[in-house]
Amino acid sequence: MRKPVKAMLTTAASLLALAATPVLAADATQASAGQLSDGTPVTAVTLKAANGVSATVLTYGATLWKLYAPDRDGQVADVLLAYDDLAGFEKRPNFWGATIGRYGNRIAGGKFTLDGKTYTLPQNDHGQSLHGGGKGFDVQNWKLESIKSGKVATAVFSLVSPDGDAGYPGTVKAKVTYSLDESGNLQIAFDATTDKPTVLNLTNHAIFNMAGEGSDRDATTNVLTIPASRYTPVDATLIPTGELRAVDGTPFDFRKGKPVVQGIRDGKDQQIVYGRGFDHNFALDKGVTKTPELAARLEDPVSGRVLELLTTEPGVQFYSGNFLDGTFIGKQGHLYRMGDGIALEPQKFPDAPNHANFPSTRVDPGKPYRHVMIYRVSTSSR
């Protein structure tokens, strides 16, 4: 029996409408990024969302290399400072976009005590351990475990850090999963296990300018919001004193949002003098959470590009690019100077193993470590 003509037309129209409906998805592709100086091949994985957001991650350092974001007019720009090639990352490591471990941020004197035993870590020229030491996770070539396209595009990277690596106890098996959904939300999940009690503090060290990398508007023109009523002041070597100080009435009050440039030259505040600007951990009002919650919001008012940082961790380190001294040549030959980019690193607090009042960074066998953070990219209206 033939269908009525009207029914056939209705069915055809439905099929045409379905075909015209955009299928939102996120793609994952991989390509060679070249070789390190010792011949080790490095892979680049690109995750691309339907709305124009894309992220490229290197196996070297499990590094977030590029993050393209559209402005309110649809113009796409890379908002991350970094090098153009592997040679730059090797010759002058600067943590840009890298996965940081075993311990993000500083440990005083390069020492901590755990269960009555003192462990000694590699020290920099300031006599402290920074971001895991000179051969941290940021300069290791991670294994690419898998990539997948779909409603969420994912790339999974793994690394084994042996017992005693950089002075830390326990064999740590780490995994970093980058996931980009069809709306352009980039999630980074850090998972790790250990076979001995140890300390662990993993994060990403991306350097942002929401006006776009190399823009004539530097990152200090970005408007920053941090929902934190306290921060951890530091000594002259940028090690936390152990105090949790109120931001009220100080340049560190970003609760209502303000341009980064406001307060960055306030020489009357000793903390600004110590940091040459902002280089401090903020104690988020939310504390430790099971799911990621807002830690910071960064906006370029001109283009309308917005970045929201969400995390399960209790702190975020805000660094205003104070040590970019004009000797760093980055993407497209751009010369990076002070304030050209800023970092927002979600984390446990710096030097926490040496401060009993700070959130613990201890990890034990059978109790896996997990930190989930999200870079949520959007645009604001005029």
PDB file of C-alpha atoms in Angstrom, residues 4-178:
ATOM      1  CA  PRO A   4      -0.373   9.229   0.987  1.00  0.00           C
ATOM      2  CA  VAL A   5       1.467  11.988  -0.860  1.00  0.00           C
ATOM      3  CA  LYS A   6       1.122  14.295   2.155  1.00  0.00           C
ATOM      4  CA  ALA A   7       2.741  11.703   4.451  1.00  0.00           C
ATOM      5  CA  MET A   8       5.594  11.177   1.994  1.00  0.00           C
ATOM      6  CA  LEU A   9       6.226  14.917   1.801  1.00  0.00           C
ATOM      7  CA  THR A  10       6.177  15.188   5.595  1.00  0.00           C
ATOM      8  CA  THR A  11       8.709  12.363   5.908  1.00  0.00           C
ATOM      9  CA  ALA A  12      10.958  13.924   3.265  1.00  0.00           C
ATOM     10  CA  ALA A  13      10.811  17.310   4.991  1.00  0.00           C
ATOM     11  CA  SER A  14      11.730  15.701   8.303  1.00  0.00           C
ATOM     12  CA  LEU A  15      14.725  13.993   6.746  1.00  0.00           C
ATOM     13  CA  LEU A  16      15.850  17.240   5.130  1.00  0.00           C
ATOM     14  CA  ALA A  17      15.509  19.066   8.444  1.00  0.00           C
ATOM     15  CA  LEU A  18      17.501  16.357  10.198  1.00  0.00           C
ATOM     16  CA  ALA A  19      20.217  16.557   7.562  1.00  0.00           C
ATOM     17  CA  ALA A  20      20.373  20.323   7.952  1.00  0.00           C
ATOM     18  CA  THR A  21      20.758  20.113  11.744  1.00  0.00           C
ATOM     19  CA  PRO A  22      24.439  20.501  12.631  1.00  0.00           C
ATOM     20  CA  VAL A  23      25.906  17.482  14.392  1.00  0.00           C
ATOM     21  CA  LEU A  24      28.014  18.889  17.202  1.00  0.00           C
ATOM     22  CA  ALA A  25      31.147  16.926  17.901  1.00  0.00           C
ATOM     23  CA  ALA A  26      34.767  17.278  18.864  1.00  0.00           C
ATOM     24  CA  ASP A  27      37.600  15.800  16.838  1.00  0.00           C
ATOM     25  CA  ALA A  28      40.918  14.379  17.996  1.00  0.00           C
ATOM     26  CA  THR A  29      43.819  14.068  15.563  1.00  0.00           C
ATOM     27  CA  GLN A  30      47.526  13.446  15.966  1.00  0.00           C
ATOM     28  CA  ALA A  31      50.616  14.440  14.011  1.00  0.00           C
ATOM     29  CA  SER A  32      54.369  14.544  14.414  1.00  0.00           C
ATOM     30  CA  ALA A  33      55.724  17.585  16.253  1.00  0.00           C
ATOM     31  CA  GLY A  34      59.297  16.720  15.337  1.00  0.00           C
ATOM     32  CA  GLN A  35      62.128  15.268  17.396  1.00  0.00           C
ATOM     33  CA  LEU A  36      63.999  16.226  20.522  1.00  0.00           C
ATOM     34  CA  SER A  37      67.747  16.785  20.294  1.00  0.00           C
ATOM     35  CA  ASP A  38      68.382  13.132  21.218  1.00  0.00           C
ATOM     36  CA  GLY A  39      66.145  11.912  18.402  1.00  0.00           C
ATOM     37  CA  THR A  40      63.094  11.137  20.549  1.00  0.00           C
ATOM     38  CA  PRO A  41      59.928  11.652  18.471  1.00  0.00           C
ATOM     39  CA  VAL A  42      57.269  13.975  19.903  1.00  0.00           C
ATOM     40  CA  THR A  43      53.601  13.811  18.998  1.00  0.00           C
ATOM     41  CA  ALA A  44      51.102  16.679  18.891  1.00  0.00           C
ATOM     42  CA  VAL A  45      47.418  15.937  19.507  1.00  0.00           C
ATOM     43  CA  THR A  46      44.816  18.491  18.446  1.00  0.00           C
ATOM     44  CA  LEU A  47      41.357  18.502  19.987  1.00  0.00           C
ATOM     45  CA  LYS A  48      38.850  20.636  18.075  1.00  0.00           C
ATOM     46  CA  ALA A  49      35.315  21.618  19.094  1.00  0.00           C
ATOM     47  CA  ALA A  50      32.407  22.636  16.868  1.00  0.00           C
ATOM     48  CA  ASN A  51      32.411  26.241  18.127  1.00  0.00           C
ATOM     49  CA  GLY A  52      35.951  27.009  16.940  1.00  0.00           C
ATOM     50  CA  VAL A  53      37.812  26.263  20.168  1.00  0.00           C
ATOM     51  CA  SER A  54      40.804  23.981  19.674  1.00  0.00           C
ATOM     52  CA  ALA A  55      43.652  22.772  21.871  1.00  0.00           C
ATOM     53  CA  THR A  56      46.957  21.223  20.827  1.00  0.00           C
ATOM     54  CA  VAL A  57      48.889  19.134  23.347  1.00  0.00           C
ATOM     55  CA  LEU A  58      52.454  17.844  23.046  1.00  0.00           C
ATOM     56  CA  THR A  59      53.646  14.548  24.475  1.00  0.00           C
ATOM     57  CA  TYR A  60      56.706  16.500  25.631  1.00  0.00           C
ATOM     58  CA  GLY A  61      55.750  17.661  29.110  1.00  0.00           C
ATOM     59  CA  ALA A  62      52.105  16.716  28.379  1.00  0.00           C
ATOM     60  CA  THR A  63      52.149  20.391  27.399  1.00  0.00           C
ATOM     61  CA  LEU A  64      49.135  22.468  26.403  1.00  0.00           C
ATOM     62  CA  TRP A  65      50.859  24.136  23.452  1.00  0.00           C
ATOM     63  CA  LYS A  66      48.067  26.031  21.701  1.00  0.00           C
ATOM     64  CA  LEU A  67      44.561  27.116  22.673  1.00  0.00           C
ATOM     65  CA  TYR A  68      42.537  28.849  19.969  1.00  0.00           C
ATOM     66  CA  ALA A  69      39.479  30.804  21.079  1.00  0.00           C
ATOM     67  CA  PRO A  70      37.027  32.917  19.029  1.00  0.00           C
ATOM     68  CA  ASP A  71      36.167  36.475  20.034  1.00  0.00           C
ATOM     69  CA  ARG A  72      32.646  37.907  20.064  1.00  0.00           C
ATOM     70  CA  ASP A  73      32.921  38.502  16.286  1.00  0.00           C
ATOM     71  CA  GLY A  74      34.149  34.981  15.579  1.00  0.00           C
ATOM     72  CA  GLN A  75      37.800  35.938  15.087  1.00  0.00           C
ATOM     73  CA  VAL A  76      39.981  33.122  16.390  1.00  0.00           C
ATOM     74  CA  ALA A  77      43.299  33.685  18.166  1.00  0.00           C
ATOM     75  CA  ASP A  78      45.779  31.563  20.088  1.00  0.00           C
ATOM     76  CA  VAL A  79      45.643  32.796  23.698  1.00  0.00           C
ATOM     77  CA  LEU A  80      48.726  30.913  24.990  1.00  0.00           C
ATOM     78  CA  LEU A  81      52.317  32.089  25.172  1.00  0.00           C
ATOM     79  CA  ALA A  82      54.820  29.395  24.178  1.00  0.00           C
ATOM     80  CA  TYR A  83      57.599  28.530  21.773  1.00  0.00           C
ATOM     81  CA  ASP A  84      57.073  27.776  18.101  1.00  0.00           C
ATOM     82  CA  ASP A  85      59.063  24.547  18.151  1.00  0.00           C
ATOM     83  CA  LEU A  86      60.585  21.860  20.352  1.00  0.00           C
ATOM     84  CA  ALA A  87      64.024  23.474  20.225  1.00  0.00           C
ATOM     85  CA  GLY A  88      62.698  26.417  22.224  1.00  0.00           C
ATOM     86  CA  PHE A  89      61.210  24.165  24.903  1.00  0.00           C
ATOM     87  CA  GLU A  90      64.476  22.233  25.180  1.00  0.00           C
ATOM     88  CA  LYS A  91      66.947  25.108  25.092  1.00  0.00           C
ATOM     89  CA  ARG A  92      65.132  27.346  27.538  1.00  0.00           C
ATOM     90  CA  PRO A  93      62.527  25.465  29.593  1.00  0.00           C
ATOM     91  CA  ASN A  94      60.069  27.837  31.204  1.00  0.00           C
ATOM     92  CA  PHE A  95      57.143  25.557  32.142  1.00  0.00           C
ATOM     93  CA  TRP A  96      54.819  27.227  29.595  1.00  0.00           C
ATOM     94  CA  GLY A  97      51.690  25.082  29.282  1.00  0.00           C
ATOM     95  CA  ALA A  98      53.402  22.063  30.808  1.00  0.00           C
ATOM     96  CA  THR A  99      52.130  19.498  33.263  1.00  0.00           C
ATOM     97  CA  ILE A 100      53.964  20.307  36.486  1.00  0.00           C
ATOM     98  CA  GLY A 101      55.145  17.617  38.899  1.00  0.00           C
ATOM     99  CA  ARG A 102      55.921  16.048  41.132  1.00  0.00           C
ATOM    100  CA  TYR A 103      55.239  19.210  43.072  1.00  0.00           C
ATOM    101  CA  GLY A 104      53.805  22.344  41.516  1.00  0.00           C
ATOM    102  CA  ASN A 105      55.261  25.538  42.973  1.00  0.00           C
ATOM    103  CA  ARG A 106      57.975  25.974  45.628  1.00  0.00           C
ATOM    104  CA  ILE A 107      59.310  23.906  48.531  1.00  0.00           C
ATOM    105  CA  ALA A 108      61.535  25.823  50.946  1.00  0.00           C
ATOM    106  CA  GLY A 109      65.162  24.750  51.058  1.00  0.00           C
ATOM    107  CA  GLY A 110      64.340  21.855  48.751  1.00  0.00           C
ATOM    108  CA  LYS A 111      63.448  19.749  51.804  1.00  0.00           C
ATOM    109  CA  PHE A 112      60.423  18.241  53.517  1.00  0.00           C
ATOM    110  CA  THR A 113      59.863  15.637  56.219  1.00  0.00           C
ATOM    111  CA  LEU A 114      57.404  12.762  55.889  1.00  0.00           C
ATOM    112  CA  ASP A 115      56.869  10.127  58.601  1.00  0.00           C
ATOM    113  CA  GLY A 116      60.006  11.292  60.374  1.00  0.00           C
ATOM    114  CA  LYS A 117      62.290  11.068  57.343  1.00  0.00           C
ATOM    115  CA  THR A 118      63.692  14.148  55.595  1.00  0.00           C
ATOM    116  CA  TYR A 119      63.832  14.179  51.809  1.00  0.00           C
ATOM    117  CA  THR A 120      66.158  16.462  49.815  1.00  0.00           C
ATOM    118  CA  LEU A 121      65.117  17.754  46.396  1.00  0.00           C
ATOM    119  CA  PRO A 122      66.958  19.548  43.581  1.00  0.00           C
ATOM    120  CA  GLN A 123      67.378  23.229  44.399  1.00  0.00           C
ATOM    121  CA  ASN A 124      67.476  26.265  42.140  1.00  0.00           C
ATOM    122  CA  ASP A 125      69.691  29.324  42.548  1.00  0.00           C
ATOM    123  CA  HIS A 126      67.331  30.608  45.249  1.00  0.00           C
ATOM    124  CA  GLY A 127      67.910  27.496  47.370  1.00  0.00           C
ATOM    125  CA  GLN A 128      64.409  26.130  46.865  1.00  0.00           C
ATOM    126  CA  SER A 129      62.791  23.404  44.814  1.00  0.00           C
ATOM    127  CA  LEU A 130      60.537  24.730  42.070  1.00  0.00           C
ATOM    128  CA  HIS A 131      57.971  22.764  40.040  1.00  0.00           C
ATOM    129  CA  GLY A 132      59.543  19.378  40.741  1.00  0.00           C
ATOM    130  CA  GLY A 133      63.185  20.305  40.182  1.00  0.00           C
ATOM    131  CA  GLY A 134      65.311  20.650  37.074  1.00  0.00           C
ATOM    132  CA  LYS A 135      64.097  17.398  35.511  1.00  0.00           C
ATOM    133  CA  GLY A 136      60.449  17.533  36.466  1.00  0.00           C
ATOM    134  CA  PHE A 137      57.418  16.241  34.611  1.00  0.00           C
ATOM    135  CA  ASP A 138      57.554  19.290  32.328  1.00  0.00           C
ATOM    136  CA  VAL A 139      60.688  18.055  30.514  1.00  0.00           C
ATOM    137  CA  GLN A 140      59.713  14.389  30.201  1.00  0.00           C
ATOM    138  CA  ASN A 141      58.277  12.913  27.008  1.00  0.00           C
ATOM    139  CA  TRP A 142      55.000  11.353  28.115  1.00  0.00           C
ATOM    140  CA  LYS A 143      53.475   8.287  26.476  1.00  0.00           C
ATOM    141  CA  LEU A 144      50.386   8.922  24.383  1.00  0.00           C
ATOM    142  CA  GLU A 145      48.007   6.198  25.577  1.00  0.00           C
ATOM    143  CA  SER A 146      44.962   6.961  23.441  1.00  0.00           C
ATOM    144  CA  ILE A 147      42.958   9.571  21.540  1.00  0.00           C
ATOM    145  CA  LYS A 148      39.247   9.567  20.735  1.00  0.00           C
ATOM    146  CA  SER A 149      36.768  11.777  18.856  1.00  0.00           C
ATOM    147  CA  GLY A 150      33.085  12.172  19.689  1.00  0.00           C
ATOM    148  CA  LYS A 151      30.881  14.436  21.750  1.00  0.00           C
ATOM    149  CA  VAL A 152      33.992  14.720  23.896  1.00  0.00           C
ATOM    150  CA  ALA A 153      37.413  14.452  22.262  1.00  0.00           C
ATOM    151  CA  THR A 154      40.076  13.031  24.560  1.00  0.00           C
ATOM    152  CA  ALA A 155      43.805  12.431  24.692  1.00  0.00           C
ATOM    153  CA  VAL A 156      45.386  10.405  27.496  1.00  0.00           C
ATOM    154  CA  PHE A 157      49.064  10.689  28.454  1.00  0.00           C
ATOM    155  CA  SER A 158      51.013   8.621  31.013  1.00  0.00           C
ATOM    156  CA  LEU A 159      54.351   8.787  32.819  1.00  0.00           C
ATOM    157  CA  VAL A 160      56.102   6.624  35.406  1.00  0.00           C
ATOM    158  CA  SER A 161      58.250   8.482  37.941  1.00  0.00           C
ATOM    159  CA  PRO A 162      60.471   5.933  39.770  1.00  0.00           C
ATOM    160  CA  ASP A 163      61.080   5.800  43.505  1.00  0.00           C
ATOM    161  CA  GLY A 164      63.674   8.444  44.386  1.00  0.00           C
ATOM    162  CA  ASP A 165      63.058  10.486  41.241  1.00  0.00           C
ATOM    163  CA  ALA A 166      64.206  14.054  42.036  1.00  0.00           C
ATOM    164  CA  GLY A 167      64.486  12.936  45.657  1.00  0.00           C
ATOM    165  CA  TYR A 168      60.804  12.092  46.118  1.00  0.00           C
ATOM    166  CA  PRO A 169      59.768   8.772  47.675  1.00  0.00           C
ATOM    167  CA  GLY A 170      57.594   6.195  45.937  1.00  0.00           C
ATOM    168  CA  THR A 171      57.082   5.065  42.367  1.00  0.00           C
ATOM    169  CA  VAL A 172      54.382   7.336  40.985  1.00  0.00           C
ATOM    170  CA  LYS A 173      52.308   6.326  37.978  1.00  0.00           C
ATOM    171  CA  ALA A 174      50.743   9.487  36.598  1.00  0.00           C
ATOM    172  CA  LYS A 175      48.086  10.023  33.956  1.00  0.00           C
ATOM    173  CA  VAL A 176      46.833  13.256  32.412  1.00  0.00           C
ATOM    174  CA  THR A 177      43.605  13.273  30.414  1.00  0.00           C
ATOM    175  CA  TYR A 178      42.745  16.249  28.209  1.00  0.00           C
TER     176      TYR A 178
END
